[in-house]
Short mmCIF file of C-alpha atoms in Angstrom, two decimals:
data_model
loop_
_atom_site.label_atom_id
_atom_site.label_comp_id
_atom_site.label_asym_id
_atom_site.label_seq_id
_atom_site.Cartn_x
_atom_site.Cartn_y
_atom_site.Cartn_z
CA PRO A 1 13.13 -0.53 35.83
CA ALA A 2 10.81 -3.44 36.04
CA ARG A 3 10.90 -5.65 32.24
CA VAL A 4 7.81 -7.02 30.81
CA LYS A 5 8.19 -11.14 30.37
CA ILE A 6 5.97 -14.07 28.97
CA VAL A 7 5.28 -16.89 31.10
CA PRO A 8 5.54 -20.66 29.53
CA ASP A 9 1.55 -21.95 28.82
CA LEU A 10 -0.63 -23.79 31.53
CA LEU A 11 0.06 -26.93 29.33
CA ALA A 12 3.76 -25.89 28.71
CA GLN A 13 4.19 -26.18 32.51
CA LEU A 14 2.68 -29.47 32.84
CA GLN A 15 3.93 -30.83 30.27
CA SER A 16 7.87 -28.96 31.14
CA PRO A 17 10.11 -29.43 35.52
CA THR A 18 11.08 -26.65 34.35
CA ALA A 19 9.05 -24.67 32.94
CA LEU A 20 8.62 -21.81 34.82
CA THR A 21 12.50 -21.27 34.43
CA ASN A 22 10.93 -20.55 30.70
CA LEU A 23 11.13 -16.46 30.59
CA ARG A 24 11.63 -15.35 26.96
CA ASP A 25 10.99 -11.09 26.14
CA VAL A 26 8.28 -10.29 24.63
CA THR A 27 9.19 -9.66 20.96
CA ILE A 28 8.19 -6.70 18.63
CA ASP A 29 5.71 -9.46 17.33
CA ASP A 30 3.74 -10.39 20.66
CA LEU A 31 2.31 -6.47 19.94
CA LEU A 32 0.16 -6.82 17.49
CA GLY A 33 -1.92 -9.13 18.97
CA ARG A 34 -2.46 -11.87 16.55
CA GLN A 35 -1.87 -15.15 15.95
CA PRO A 36 -1.02 -16.53 12.54
CA LEU A 37 -3.01 -18.96 10.46
CA PRO A 38 -1.52 -21.97 8.44
CA ILE A 39 -1.28 -22.14 5.37
CA ASP A 40 -2.30 -24.84 2.73
CA GLU A 41 0.98 -26.29 3.25
CA ALA A 42 0.60 -29.14 0.42
CA ALA A 43 -0.32 -26.77 -1.72
CA CYS A 44 2.41 -24.80 -1.08
CA ARG A 45 5.08 -28.12 -1.67
CA ALA A 46 3.31 -28.68 -5.34
CA VAL A 47 4.60 -24.83 -6.10
CA LEU A 48 8.19 -25.29 -4.68
CA SER A 49 9.23 -29.20 -4.87
CA ASP A 50 11.38 -29.60 -7.07
CA LYS A 51 11.54 -26.27 -8.99
CA VAL A 52 14.61 -24.16 -9.20
CA VAL A 53 13.45 -21.30 -6.50
CA LEU A 54 14.86 -17.41 -7.55
CA VAL A 55 14.62 -15.07 -5.10
CA THR A 56 15.57 -11.10 -5.70
CA GLY A 57 17.43 -8.88 -2.86
CA ALA A 58 17.59 -12.23 -1.34
CA ALA A 59 19.80 -10.59 1.02
CA GLY A 60 16.49 -8.43 2.49
CA SER A 61 14.57 -9.27 4.98
CA ILE A 62 11.85 -10.27 2.88
CA GLY A 63 14.27 -12.19 -0.19
CA SER A 64 16.03 -14.30 3.19
CA GLU A 65 12.93 -15.08 5.38
CA ILE A 66 11.69 -16.14 1.60
CA CYS A 67 14.11 -18.46 1.18
CA ARG A 68 14.39 -19.35 4.95
CA GLN A 69 11.18 -20.85 4.44
CA ALA A 70 11.55 -21.49 0.35
CA VAL A 71 14.03 -24.41 1.65
CA GLY A 72 11.24 -25.86 3.97
CA PHE A 73 9.87 -27.21 0.35
CA ALA A 74 12.64 -28.90 -0.90
CA PRO A 75 13.22 -27.50 -4.21
CA ARG A 76 15.84 -29.03 -6.00
CA LEU A 77 17.64 -25.81 -6.18
CA LEU A 78 17.23 -22.28 -4.93
CA VAL A 79 18.61 -19.58 -6.09
CA ALA A 80 19.45 -16.32 -3.86
CA LEU A 81 20.83 -13.21 -6.19
CA ASP A 82 21.12 -9.92 -4.46
CA ASN A 83 24.16 -7.41 -5.48
CA ASN A 84 24.55 -7.05 -1.58
CA GLU A 85 27.25 -8.56 -1.42
CA THR A 86 27.49 -9.48 2.47
CA GLY A 87 24.01 -9.48 3.03
CA LEU A 88 24.36 -12.94 0.96
CA TYR A 89 27.96 -14.67 3.09
CA ASN A 90 25.04 -13.97 5.29
CA LEU A 91 22.58 -15.44 4.39
CA GLU A 92 24.72 -18.31 3.10
CA HIS A 93 26.02 -19.47 7.20
CA GLU A 94 23.25 -18.70 7.66
CA LEU A 95 21.55 -21.84 5.81
CA ALA A 96 24.51 -23.56 6.05
CA GLY A 97 22.90 -27.23 5.51
CA PRO A 98 21.58 -29.53 3.59
CA ALA A 99 19.77 -27.47 1.30
CA PRO A 100 20.77 -26.91 -2.08
CA VAL A 101 21.19 -22.55 -2.63
CA SER A 102 23.51 -20.80 -4.87
CA TYR A 103 24.01 -17.73 -4.10
CA VAL A 104 24.52 -14.88 -7.11
CA VAL A 105 25.71 -11.97 -6.53
CA GLY A 106 23.86 -8.90 -9.01
CA ASP A 107 22.53 -6.51 -9.96
CA ILE A 108 19.10 -6.82 -11.58
CA THR A 109 19.60 -3.63 -14.17
CA ASP A 110 22.45 -5.49 -15.24
CA GLU A 111 20.43 -6.30 -18.50
CA ALA A 112 22.93 -9.50 -19.60
CA ARG A 113 23.86 -10.49 -16.07
CA MET A 114 20.24 -11.38 -15.42
CA ALA A 115 20.10 -13.07 -18.86
CA GLY A 116 22.91 -14.53 -17.49
CA VAL A 117 21.57 -16.18 -14.31
CA PHE A 118 18.36 -17.19 -16.37
CA GLY A 119 19.59 -18.57 -18.77
CA ASP A 120 22.36 -21.17 -16.40
CA TYR A 121 19.63 -21.27 -13.72
CA ARG A 122 16.16 -21.84 -15.75
CA PRO A 123 14.22 -20.91 -12.79
CA GLN A 124 10.73 -22.08 -12.39
CA VAL A 125 9.81 -19.32 -9.48
CA VAL A 126 11.08 -16.59 -9.12
CA PHE A 127 10.22 -14.29 -5.72
CA HIS A 128 11.19 -11.36 -7.24
CA CYS A 129 11.92 -8.52 -4.48
CA ALA A 130 14.41 -6.55 -5.24
CA ALA A 131 14.09 -2.91 -5.25
CA TYR A 132 14.31 0.39 -3.42
CA LYS A 133 12.12 0.62 -0.79
CA HIS A 134 13.20 3.64 1.42
CA VAL A 135 11.05 7.00 0.33
CA PRO A 136 13.21 9.80 2.19
CA LEU A 137 16.05 8.89 -0.12
CA MET A 138 14.62 7.29 -2.86
CA GLN A 139 13.11 11.16 -3.36
CA HIS A 140 14.98 12.66 -3.59
CA SER A 141 17.18 9.25 -6.36
CA PRO A 142 13.66 9.49 -8.83
CA GLY A 143 15.98 7.99 -11.63
CA ALA A 144 18.06 5.51 -9.51
CA ALA A 145 14.31 3.96 -8.66
CA VAL A 146 13.15 4.01 -11.70
CA LYS A 147 16.12 2.27 -13.32
CA THR A 148 16.11 -0.79 -10.35
CA ASN A 149 11.80 -0.74 -9.16
CA VAL A 150 11.03 -0.60 -12.84
CA GLY A 151 13.19 -1.51 -15.21
CA GLY A 152 15.15 -4.43 -13.29
CA THR A 153 11.21 -5.31 -13.01
CA MET A 154 10.80 -5.47 -16.75
CA THR A 155 14.30 -7.10 -17.55
CA LEU A 156 13.75 -10.08 -14.67
CA ALA A 157 9.81 -10.64 -15.73
CA TRP A 158 11.08 -10.27 -19.86
CA LEU A 159 13.44 -12.71 -19.08
CA ALA A 160 11.22 -15.36 -17.04
CA GLU A 161 9.05 -15.57 -19.86
CA GLU A 162 11.76 -16.11 -22.11
CA CYS A 163 12.84 -19.23 -20.59
CA ALA A 164 9.52 -19.74 -19.84
CA ALA A 165 9.50 -19.48 -14.83
CA GLU A 166 6.16 -21.39 -14.06
CA ARG A 167 5.50 -18.45 -11.43
CA PHE A 168 6.37 -14.73 -11.09
CA ILE A 169 5.79 -13.41 -8.06
CA TYR A 170 6.16 -9.66 -7.94
CA ILE A 171 5.48 -8.25 -4.17
CA SER A 172 4.86 -4.83 -4.11
CA SER A 173 3.51 -1.66 -1.44
CA ASP A 174 1.12 -0.68 0.30
CA LYS A 175 2.56 2.47 -0.94
CA ALA A 176 1.53 1.56 -4.17
CA VAL A 177 -1.96 3.44 -3.93
CA TYR A 178 -2.50 6.30 -4.36
CA PRO A 179 1.49 6.83 -5.21
CA GLN A 180 2.56 10.39 -3.20
CA SER A 181 5.91 9.12 -3.47
CA VAL A 182 8.78 8.61 -5.93
CA MET A 183 9.65 4.29 -4.40
CA GLY A 184 4.91 4.26 -4.19
CA ALA A 185 4.97 5.48 -7.64
CA THR A 186 7.86 2.91 -9.89
CA LYS A 187 5.90 0.36 -7.28
CA ARG A 188 2.18 0.59 -8.71
CA VAL A 189 4.45 1.19 -11.84
CA GLY A 190 5.21 -2.39 -11.17
CA GLU A 191 2.93 -3.48 -10.38
CA LEU A 192 0.49 -2.47 -14.11
CA PHE A 193 3.43 -4.21 -15.71
CA VAL A 194 3.38 -7.65 -14.67
CA ASN A 195 -0.44 -6.75 -14.87
CA THR A 196 -0.11 -6.24 -19.02
CA LEU A 197 1.87 -9.72 -18.62
CA ARG A 198 -1.50 -12.11 -17.69
CA LYS A 199 -3.32 -12.59 -21.22
CA GLY A 200 -1.76 -15.66 -22.99
CA ASN A 201 1.96 -16.71 -21.82
CA PRO A 202 3.41 -20.20 -19.68
CA THR A 203 4.17 -17.57 -17.14
CA GLN A 204 1.78 -17.21 -14.37
CA PHE A 205 3.07 -13.82 -13.76
CA ALA A 206 1.52 -12.15 -9.88
CA THR A 207 0.94 -9.02 -7.85
CA VAL A 208 1.17 -9.41 -3.97
CA ARG A 209 0.65 -6.30 -2.33
CA PHE A 210 0.93 -5.58 1.61
CA GLY A 211 2.04 -3.17 3.92
CA ASN A 212 5.00 -2.62 6.41
CA VAL A 213 6.34 -5.68 8.01
CA LEU A 214 8.32 -4.91 11.58
CA GLY A 215 11.75 -5.43 11.94
CA SER A 216 12.72 -4.87 8.97
CA ARG A 217 15.17 -2.40 7.02
CA GLY A 218 13.75 0.39 7.36
CA SER A 219 11.15 -0.23 9.19
CA VAL A 220 10.57 1.93 12.10
CA VAL A 221 11.62 -0.76 14.92
CA PRO A 222 15.23 -1.06 14.44
CA ALA A 223 15.33 2.27 14.45
CA PHE A 224 13.34 2.69 18.12
CA GLU A 225 15.86 0.36 19.49
CA ALA A 226 18.36 1.75 19.27
CA GLN A 227 16.91 5.51 20.07
CA ILE A 228 15.99 3.42 23.44
CA ASP A 229 19.49 1.66 24.01
CA ALA A 230 21.02 5.17 23.77
CA GLY A 231 18.21 6.83 26.44
CA GLY A 232 16.12 8.34 23.60
CA PRO A 233 14.94 11.19 23.35
CA VAL A 234 12.92 8.54 20.16
CA MET A 235 11.97 10.51 16.96
CA VAL A 236 8.40 9.68 16.08
CA THR A 237 6.98 11.68 13.14
CA HIS A 238 3.59 12.60 13.21
CA PRO A 239 0.90 11.47 16.86
CA ALA A 240 -1.85 11.06 14.37
CA MET A 241 0.75 8.85 11.69
CA LEU A 242 -0.52 5.46 11.00
CA ARG A 243 0.54 2.53 9.53
CA TYR A 244 -0.44 -1.64 9.19
CA PHE A 245 2.00 -4.58 10.54
CA MET A 246 2.95 -7.06 10.28
CA SER A 247 5.58 -10.04 11.21
CA ILE A 248 7.57 -10.75 8.37
CA GLN A 249 7.24 -14.97 8.60
CA GLU A 250 3.45 -13.94 8.36
CA ALA A 251 3.86 -11.97 5.46
CA VAL A 252 6.43 -14.11 3.38
CA SER A 253 4.50 -17.49 4.28
CA LEU A 254 0.97 -15.98 2.95
CA VAL A 255 3.08 -14.69 0.23
CA ILE A 256 4.56 -18.37 -1.15
CA GLN A 257 0.45 -19.46 -0.53
CA ALA A 258 -0.50 -16.56 -3.13
CA ALA A 259 1.95 -17.84 -4.82
CA ALA A 260 0.29 -21.48 -5.22
CA PHE A 261 -2.89 -19.82 -5.27
CA THR A 262 -2.27 -17.69 -9.23
CA THR A 263 -3.31 -19.33 -11.87
CA GLY A 264 -2.01 -15.90 -13.98
CA GLY A 265 -2.88 -12.52 -13.90
CA ASP A 266 -3.95 -12.05 -10.57
CA MET A 267 -3.20 -8.96 -7.66
CA PHE A 268 -3.20 -10.38 -3.86
CA ILE A 269 -3.24 -7.90 -0.75
CA LEU A 270 -3.14 -9.49 1.94
CA ASP A 271 -4.44 -9.45 5.07
CA MET A 272 -2.53 -6.58 7.68
CA GLY A 273 -6.02 -6.53 10.16
CA GLU A 274 -5.94 -3.24 11.88
CA GLU A 275 -3.51 -0.49 11.81
CA MET A 276 -1.82 0.88 14.75
CA GLY A 277 -0.35 4.39 14.94
CA ILE A 278 3.81 5.10 15.57
CA ASP A 279 3.64 6.46 18.23
CA THR A 280 1.08 3.77 19.43
CA LEU A 281 4.70 1.17 19.04
CA ALA A 282 7.29 3.46 19.89
CA ARG A 283 5.33 3.76 23.25
CA ARG A 284 5.21 0.86 23.54
CA MET A 285 8.46 -0.80 22.85
CA ILE A 286 9.62 2.25 25.80
CA GLY A 287 7.02 0.04 28.19
CA LEU A 288 7.99 -3.12 27.59
CA ARG A 289 11.29 -2.36 28.36
CA GLY A 290 9.82 -1.50 32.11
CA LEU A 291 10.71 2.74 30.56
CA ARG A 292 8.14 5.04 31.10
CA PRO A 293 7.92 7.39 28.66
CA GLU A 294 8.44 10.96 28.11
CA VAL A 295 9.31 10.13 32.02
CA ASP A 296 12.42 7.87 31.08
CA ILE A 297 12.81 7.98 27.83
CA PRO A 298 12.15 11.71 25.52
CA ILE A 299 10.15 11.25 23.19
CA ARG A 300 10.96 14.05 20.04
CA TYR A 301 8.75 14.48 17.67
CA THR A 302 9.81 15.33 13.76
CA GLY A 303 6.58 15.50 10.95
CA PRO A 304 6.50 13.84 7.72
CA ARG A 305 9.66 13.06 5.55
CA PRO A 306 9.15 13.90 1.85
CA GLY A 307 6.68 11.84 0.28
CA GLU A 308 5.54 9.87 3.37
CA LYS A 309 1.48 10.20 3.93
CA MET A 310 -0.54 10.33 7.46
CA ARG A 311 -1.92 6.73 6.50
CA GLU A 312 -1.41 4.11 3.63
CA LEU A 313 -4.50 2.04 1.97
CA LEU A 314 -4.63 -1.43 1.07
CA ALA A 315 -6.50 -0.82 -1.72
CA CYS A 316 -7.64 1.86 -3.71
CA PRO A 317 -12.31 1.68 -3.13
CA ALA A 318 -13.06 3.61 -7.01
CA TYR A 319 -11.12 1.06 -8.94
CA GLU A 320 -10.29 -2.46 -7.25
CA GLU A 321 -12.75 -4.88 -6.27
CA LEU A 322 -11.63 -7.10 -3.43
CA GLU A 323 -12.27 -11.17 -3.26
CA ALA A 324 -12.09 -13.38 -1.16
CA THR A 325 -10.21 -16.61 -1.34
CA VAL A 326 -10.29 -19.91 0.21
CA HIS A 327 -7.59 -18.07 2.75
CA PRO A 328 -8.81 -15.52 5.11
CA ARG A 329 -5.97 -13.39 4.80
CA VAL A 330 -5.33 -13.91 1.10
CA ARG A 331 -7.90 -11.69 -0.27
CA ARG A 332 -7.57 -11.70 -5.03
CA VAL A 333 -8.29 -8.08 -6.38
CA ARG A 334 -10.22 -7.14 -9.61
CA TRP A 335 -9.01 -4.22 -11.61
CA ARG A 336 -9.01 -2.09 -14.42
CA ASN A 337 -5.67 -2.39 -16.44
CA HIS A 338 -4.31 -0.37 -19.39
CA THR A 339 -3.44 -1.95 -22.68
CA GLY A 340 0.06 -3.02 -22.61
CA THR A 341 0.57 -2.42 -25.72
CA SER A 342 0.70 1.03 -25.01
CA LEU A 343 2.07 0.68 -20.96
CA TRP A 344 4.94 -0.74 -22.41
CA GLY A 345 5.55 2.03 -25.23
CA ASN A 346 5.83 5.06 -22.18
CA LEU A 347 7.70 2.92 -19.81
CA ARG A 348 9.98 2.45 -22.46
CA HIS A 349 10.63 5.86 -22.68
CA LEU A 350 10.69 6.48 -19.13
CA VAL A 351 13.36 4.04 -18.60
CA ASP A 352 14.98 5.64 -21.21
CA LEU A 353 14.89 9.18 -19.16
CA ALA A 354 15.89 7.52 -16.30
CA GLU A 355 18.98 6.26 -17.60
CA GLU A 356 19.92 9.60 -19.01
CA GLY A 357 20.26 11.20 -15.90
CA ARG A 358 17.72 13.55 -16.57
CA GLY A 359 15.80 13.98 -12.91
CA ALA A 360 12.70 16.10 -13.36
CA GLU A 361 11.31 14.50 -17.01
CA VAL A 362 11.78 11.09 -15.03
CA GLU A 363 9.79 11.90 -11.89
CA ALA A 364 6.88 14.29 -14.53
CA ALA A 365 7.30 10.80 -16.53
CA LEU A 366 7.32 8.12 -13.92
CA PHE A 367 3.48 10.25 -12.53
CA ALA A 368 2.58 10.07 -15.37
CA LEU A 369 1.72 6.33 -15.73
CA ALA A 370 1.45 6.13 -11.70
CA LEU A 371 -1.80 8.03 -11.33
CA PRO A 372 -4.06 7.82 -14.15
CA GLU A 373 -6.94 7.33 -12.37
CA CYS A 374 -7.03 8.10 -9.38
CA GLN A 375 -8.80 11.25 -9.31
CA PRO A 376 -10.61 14.78 -6.61
CA ASP A 377 -13.34 13.10 -6.10
CA CYS A 378 -12.35 9.25 -5.65
CA PRO A 379 -13.38 7.44 -2.76
CA GLY A 380 -9.99 7.79 -0.38
CA TRP A 381 -8.19 10.59 -2.75
CA ALA A 382 -8.56 12.99 0.30
CA ALA A 383 -7.54 10.92 2.97
CA CYS A 384 -4.53 9.82 0.85
CA GLN A 385 -3.84 13.42 0.00
CA SER A 386 -2.80 14.41 3.24
CA THR A 387 0.46 14.18 2.59
CA LEU A 388 2.83 16.60 3.75
CA ILE A 389 2.46 18.54 8.23
CA ALA A 390 4.11 21.67 8.30
CA ASN A 391 6.70 19.91 10.54
CA GLY A 392 6.89 21.77 13.56
CA ASP A 393 7.03 20.09 17.70
CA TYR A 394 3.60 18.94 19.02
CA GLY A 395 4.34 18.79 22.61
CA PRO A 396 4.13 15.59 24.40
CA SER A 397 1.55 15.39 25.12
CA ALA A 398 -0.01 15.06 21.56
CA THR A 399 -0.96 10.69 21.64
CA LEU A 400 -3.36 8.88 20.09
CA ASP A 401 -5.01 6.42 21.81
CA ALA A 402 -4.27 3.00 21.53
#
């Protein structure tokens, strides 16, 4: 089969006599048809330069990319925290060089350990990426999801406040909008909690919400690549399922830009561009290998998994209003927030239920907190309710227009 390659542009060919031979494979990022826009590097440098920067979930896709980009802004010390020892080991070898980095193995649900980390390093900027993220798995483990995604976030935020950190950036997900999954509900509750910390606080708390990043752990891209390598079939959930996608590099650069924008109490949403069909993505990936969908590589439709929506929204049109910032791909959200004291009491009760292993009660209490605004007459409610579609054989002709 003929594989698709990208040749250098005309200017590169004129500047280098060997440019014609510098062919490269088309990457999955090329499929987005989207060029990243530059960020205000001076503003980002002012936030990170000569600062102690803590990244939780540093061995994960987003966390590790924040580490890679953060070292370019000359922090005094980068503290990479994760409970994944092997992931930190690999990151240490990748970042080996002059940048000062401390690698810390620890679990964000271990309050004593986290208090020691904050006491030892006194971070000035915290990027909180650590979370359980796999939607179907968390459907069956609500207690674990709450302890990590809610309890861990509460612990870290309070420690950041206690040590007078300058900024605390909470990484959220489009699955927090009208959450239909345990994972999405924990992220929504995390947003609500962080939003209560905005008044009269020396630490500037902010949330950044965005959709899927290509190639991340849990992304469909590595799964599709492995299935194509094995000769198929490629397993697609549903021919009409849509998702927002962005490259990891662009998402992280915009997260850092948002950190420079915040004055405390902000939520930012990244402009993810147009939605893409999961089926379309699979077929394009097959085509990049010079193969033909349904001829060389079969496609099988499995139906949405527990907690999955047919499409995600980046914001709720009923209770979130978007405002422009000076960067065209970072928007600020104005929204109603819960009263902090009542929310905190309910959150503490929720985490207690999770620690006691009371799964059914955990899930009920979680959604009671995550969905108070969502009503059937809310714009977008019907679309977000189209979560569960009966599994079935959708057939090879059930495709989505590109």
